[in-house]
Amino acid sequence: MSGSMSRRQAIEAVTTYEVETDGFPEPLADTFGRNVFSLSVMKNRLPKHVFKAVAATIDKGAPLDPTLADYVAVAMKDWAIEKGATHYAHVFYPLTGFTAEKHDSFLEPDSSGASLAEFQGKTLLQGEPDASSFPNGGLRGTFEARGYTGWDVTSPAYILENPNGNTLCIPTIFISWTGEALDKKTPLLRSQQAMSKQAMRVLSLFGHTDIDTVVSYAGAEQEYFLIDRHFFFARPDLMTANRTLLGAKPSKGQEFDDHYFGAIPDRVLAYMIELDRELFKQGIPAKTRHNEVAPGQFELAPVFEKSNLAHDHQQLMMTTMKKVAERYGMVCLLHEKPFAGVNGSGKHVNFSLGNSNQGNLLNPGDTPHENEQFLVFCAAIIRGVHKFGGLLRASIASASNDHRLGANEAPPAIISIFLGDQLADVFDQIAKGGAKESKQTGVLELGVDTLPPLKADAGDRNRTSPFAFTGNRFEFRAPGSNQSIADPMIAINAMLAESLDYVATFLEKQLSEGIEFNSAVQKLLEDIIVEHGKVVFNGNGYSDEWQEEAASRGLLNLRTTVDAMAQLDEPEIKSVMSDYGILSNRELLARKEVVLEQYSLALLVEAKETLEIAKTMILPAANRYQGELAGTAASLKAAGIETDHPVLLALTKSTKDLYAAMLTLESAIDGFHGETVEAEAEYALTSLIPAMTDVRTVADKLETVVADDLWPLPTYHEMLTIL
Ligand code: ADP
Ligand code: MG
């Protein structure tokens, strides 16, 4: 496939583009949650007993009586129709990581030939999309396509607007007719429940017996690129693979760090403002926006929410980001590495746990060494990250995220944990027999009388750690920008369930043996830090020394998806998932198969596209220029001027190399096979990737040789700086 617009036309279109806006919009505060069937809407519209039951399910995780669904359905339908909805959709999250919707009309014909708006409890509770073409990793054959969606009460319904009519969207889970999870939401909810159960056991040992539930919170910082849509449509690689498969590095890249937190271009700012407004309407608490490190790269961070809701909001946020970009003539690229040699995009998942009685359980207070409960939770996390680093790594594996994790870019594929000065020091003291003090936070004197002193944090940040403590939460920095936060949150909840179970069991046993509580806690902390302290690393995660040091500590360094997914065969990982009711062995295996299938498929598509572009765009450009230079050489010779035509020679050599690399890539594509999904993925890794890389290397060299007016593809410099 070749681009629908030439490079010249694209540049012309971009440089003459003008942003159109509707002028100054209404205040954001009036917009927040306007399209959400929230608790406050329900309170006004539901009978009291129904509202109480629904609220208890949402806030406290209490089971919901299905007979109440009829009341909710009627109220939801009336509200939605008042908001202009004509259809409703069960929204679910299949294993592809995308969001799926099945739309149905509210209207049902009656016997008189008229129609009336119908929406009953049973339609709210359960749907049955034809699910045969969603990947299921062998959980069922296509002949047994039946799958059900089930209403997730804990995530509010909302209205999706369209100029031609609105749709009521109902977040659901998605399972096969045998009850096996075919989505990312079901195990997320299960993992949340498993973690809560064990966390409550621990809290009750600390005397907190009046707690309904412990929830995990997630706040995901989303990085993304924006480029003008004309460039996008002139790049077939962006259109099919969402990343550039070739393209020489610009002479000025991000070396100067002059883009980071710089002034936001007007067009981008207009986009961000409208994006915030759209997100606010859906009740998504967008908060921070700024330029990122690479040119053309930005970040959006919402305020954290309960992880199941944060997940749904994150999915909707990604869809909305793409949609709003179109209105401003841009394309939002969520790929982890759209431009080689330029910083990639991550999605840092910040997480904490808490409940309504005690708030954030990861808040250390001013003197963490005295805060036993905090230390116990923190130790459980350290232990979990050490034991289940492989699971965490597998939870974020994909062909596109491998460009970040396996490569020379943050964070490394080695899963370690950063505690910061203060906490690392407390745990050092514990390992030596007991913590007596906490390093104190300081005050920064600025040397200017008119400036009030600033408060310094107890620990610095570490941008190279995949799993960092940042004051009152942990930040899992390895997830990729395009990924669902479900898998990382499932992995975190799962490791916590197992670790907190260990902690509770340990303490219960000690107490039953008559050991005093504080001594039992000290023993527990000491044991954990001695055995699992290896996973703590406060240094530079990008350095070569760390690769060696991590190996000597026995930490895994899983550079590729193929290596990472093999972790799901580990007995410890299989049993943590099944023992805590998160994923049965069959369900887990299915997930592994889907990830590997998607991996091979993505690479196969990229390989084919690389070949096509080389054949139909790069080689012709090289040949044209060769012809032009040959003509020049002949004329010079005729005029009696002798030169050895160095450019023509270099070009001829590179063209030959390109041709050879294309042949190798072609045969690698033709040879794509594998008896199992693992073997296919291995083939893609070891045959397709190197063959693609070779084509790219020569093509990028040609880009620096071929005359600029003959080069067919928008360059990195053009795409990243013209907005
Ligand atoms: P950074 O300086 O790390 O880039 P940002 O402000 O961009 O910080 O993002 C921090 C993210 O962490 C936000 O999404 C924020 O809501 C989230 N966050 C803050 N506190 C917590 C918490 N207790 N639990 C989970 N997430 C949190
Ligand atoms: Mg940030």
mmCIF file of N, CA, C and O and ligand atoms in Angstrom, residues 217 219-221 288 299 301-304 350-352 360 461 472-473 475, ligand 1:
data_model
loop_
_atom_site.group_PDB
_atom_site.id
_atom_site.type_symbol
_atom_site.label_atom_id
_atom_site.label_comp_id
_atom_site.label_asym_id
_atom_site.label_seq_id
_atom_site.Cartn_x
_atom_site.Cartn_y
_atom_site.Cartn_z
ATOM 1 N N TYR A 217 -5.927 1.484 44.344
ATOM 2 C CA TYR A 217 -6.132 2.689 43.541
ATOM 3 C C TYR A 217 -5.098 2.732 42.429
ATOM 4 O O TYR A 217 -3.966 2.276 42.617
ATOM 5 N N GLY A 219 -3.516 5.416 39.298
ATOM 6 C CA GLY A 219 -3.483 6.686 38.554
ATOM 7 C C GLY A 219 -2.454 6.505 37.454
ATOM 8 O O GLY A 219 -1.280 6.293 37.729
ATOM 9 N N ALA A 220 -2.907 6.530 36.205
ATOM 10 C CA ALA A 220 -2.018 6.183 35.093
ATOM 11 C C ALA A 220 -1.609 7.428 34.315
ATOM 12 O O ALA A 220 -2.447 8.136 33.781
ATOM 13 N N GLU A 221 -0.310 7.690 34.275
ATOM 14 C CA GLU A 221 0.191 8.821 33.485
ATOM 15 C C GLU A 221 0.363 8.348 32.043
ATOM 16 O O GLU A 221 1.117 7.424 31.783
ATOM 17 N N THR A 288 -3.253 16.646 34.900
ATOM 18 C CA THR A 288 -1.984 17.259 34.535
ATOM 19 C C THR A 288 -1.745 17.135 33.045
ATOM 20 O O THR A 288 -2.015 16.097 32.459
ATOM 21 N N GLU A 299 2.033 14.506 27.721
ATOM 22 C CA GLU A 299 1.535 13.606 28.762
ATOM 23 C C GLU A 299 0.238 14.111 29.358
ATOM 24 O O GLU A 299 0.027 15.311 29.488
ATOM 25 N N ALA A 301 -2.214 13.141 32.773
ATOM 26 C CA ALA A 301 -2.399 12.289 33.951
ATOM 27 C C ALA A 301 -3.710 12.633 34.641
ATOM 28 O O ALA A 301 -3.951 13.785 34.980
ATOM 29 N N PRO A 302 -4.573 11.648 34.811
ATOM 30 C CA PRO A 302 -5.805 11.873 35.570
ATOM 31 C C PRO A 302 -5.550 11.674 37.060
ATOM 32 O O PRO A 302 -4.550 11.082 37.446
ATOM 33 N N VAL A 303 -6.456 12.159 37.883
ATOM 34 C CA VAL A 303 -6.374 11.879 39.315
ATOM 35 C C VAL A 303 -6.695 10.397 39.528
ATOM 36 O O VAL A 303 -7.554 9.844 38.852
ATOM 37 N N PHE A 304 -5.989 9.786 40.463
ATOM 38 C CA PHE A 304 -6.175 8.344 40.670
ATOM 39 C C PHE A 304 -7.587 7.999 41.152
ATOM 40 O O PHE A 304 -8.252 8.811 41.781
ATOM 41 N N ASN A 350 0.593 4.441 38.763
ATOM 42 C CA ASN A 350 0.787 4.727 40.184
ATOM 43 C C ASN A 350 -0.264 3.945 40.951
ATOM 44 O O ASN A 350 -1.435 3.961 40.580
ATOM 45 N N PHE A 351 0.148 3.257 42.012
ATOM 46 C CA PHE A 351 -0.891 2.535 42.749
ATOM 47 C C PHE A 351 -0.685 2.627 44.254
ATOM 48 O O PHE A 351 0.416 2.835 44.754
ATOM 49 N N SER A 352 -1.803 2.501 44.945
ATOM 50 C CA SER A 352 -1.780 2.462 46.404
ATOM 51 C C SER A 352 -2.968 1.633 46.845
ATOM 52 O O SER A 352 -3.769 1.204 46.012
ATOM 53 N N ASN A 360 -5.152 6.148 52.764
ATOM 54 C CA ASN A 360 -4.071 5.489 52.037
ATOM 55 C C ASN A 360 -3.167 4.677 52.970
ATOM 56 O O ASN A 360 -2.515 5.215 53.856
ATOM 57 N N ARG A 461 13.577 11.311 43.656
ATOM 58 C CA ARG A 461 12.884 10.421 42.739
ATOM 59 C C ARG A 461 13.907 9.607 41.985
ATOM 60 O O ARG A 461 15.054 9.994 41.869
ATOM 61 N N ASN A 472 3.934 8.282 48.749
ATOM 62 C CA ASN A 472 2.768 7.658 49.383
ATOM 63 C C ASN A 472 2.127 6.642 48.444
ATOM 64 O O ASN A 472 0.961 6.303 48.553
ATOM 65 N N ARG A 473 2.886 6.188 47.460
ATOM 66 C CA ARG A 473 2.384 5.242 46.473
ATOM 67 C C ARG A 473 3.591 4.634 45.750
ATOM 68 O O ARG A 473 4.701 5.139 45.885
ATOM 69 N N GLU A 475 5.036 3.551 41.918
ATOM 70 C CA GLU A 475 4.822 3.870 40.516
ATOM 71 C C GLU A 475 5.443 2.760 39.679
ATOM 72 O O GLU A 475 6.653 2.582 39.688
HETATM 73 P P1 ADP B 1 4.846 12.639 38.004
HETATM 74 O O1 ADP B 1 5.546 13.728 38.705
HETATM 75 O O2 ADP B 1 5.216 11.288 38.514
HETATM 76 O O3 ADP B 1 4.897 12.764 36.502
HETATM 77 P P2 ADP B 1 1.998 13.161 37.757
HETATM 78 O O4 ADP B 1 1.345 14.246 38.525
HETATM 79 O O5 ADP B 1 2.182 13.322 36.298
HETATM 80 O O6 ADP B 1 3.373 12.825 38.500
HETATM 81 O O7 ADP B 1 1.192 11.835 37.972
HETATM 82 C C1 ADP B 1 1.059 11.215 39.194
HETATM 83 C C2 ADP B 1 -0.079 10.219 39.123
HETATM 84 O O8 ADP B 1 -0.128 9.503 40.361
HETATM 85 C C3 ADP B 1 -1.446 10.865 38.951
HETATM 86 O O9 ADP B 1 -2.232 10.086 38.095
HETATM 87 C C4 ADP B 1 -1.975 10.818 40.372
HETATM 88 O O10 ADP B 1 -3.379 10.867 40.458
HETATM 89 C C5 ADP B 1 -1.446 9.491 40.847
HETATM 90 N N1 ADP B 1 -1.487 9.339 42.297
HETATM 91 C C6 ADP B 1 -1.264 10.271 43.243
HETATM 92 N N2 ADP B 1 -1.467 9.764 44.472
HETATM 93 C C7 ADP B 1 -1.822 8.459 44.319
HETATM 94 C C8 ADP B 1 -2.182 7.393 45.180
HETATM 95 N N3 ADP B 1 -2.216 7.552 46.503
HETATM 96 N N4 ADP B 1 -2.511 6.214 44.635
HETATM 97 C C9 ADP B 1 -2.485 6.030 43.325
HETATM 98 N N5 ADP B 1 -2.165 6.987 42.453
HETATM 99 C C10 ADP B 1 -1.840 8.190 42.922
#
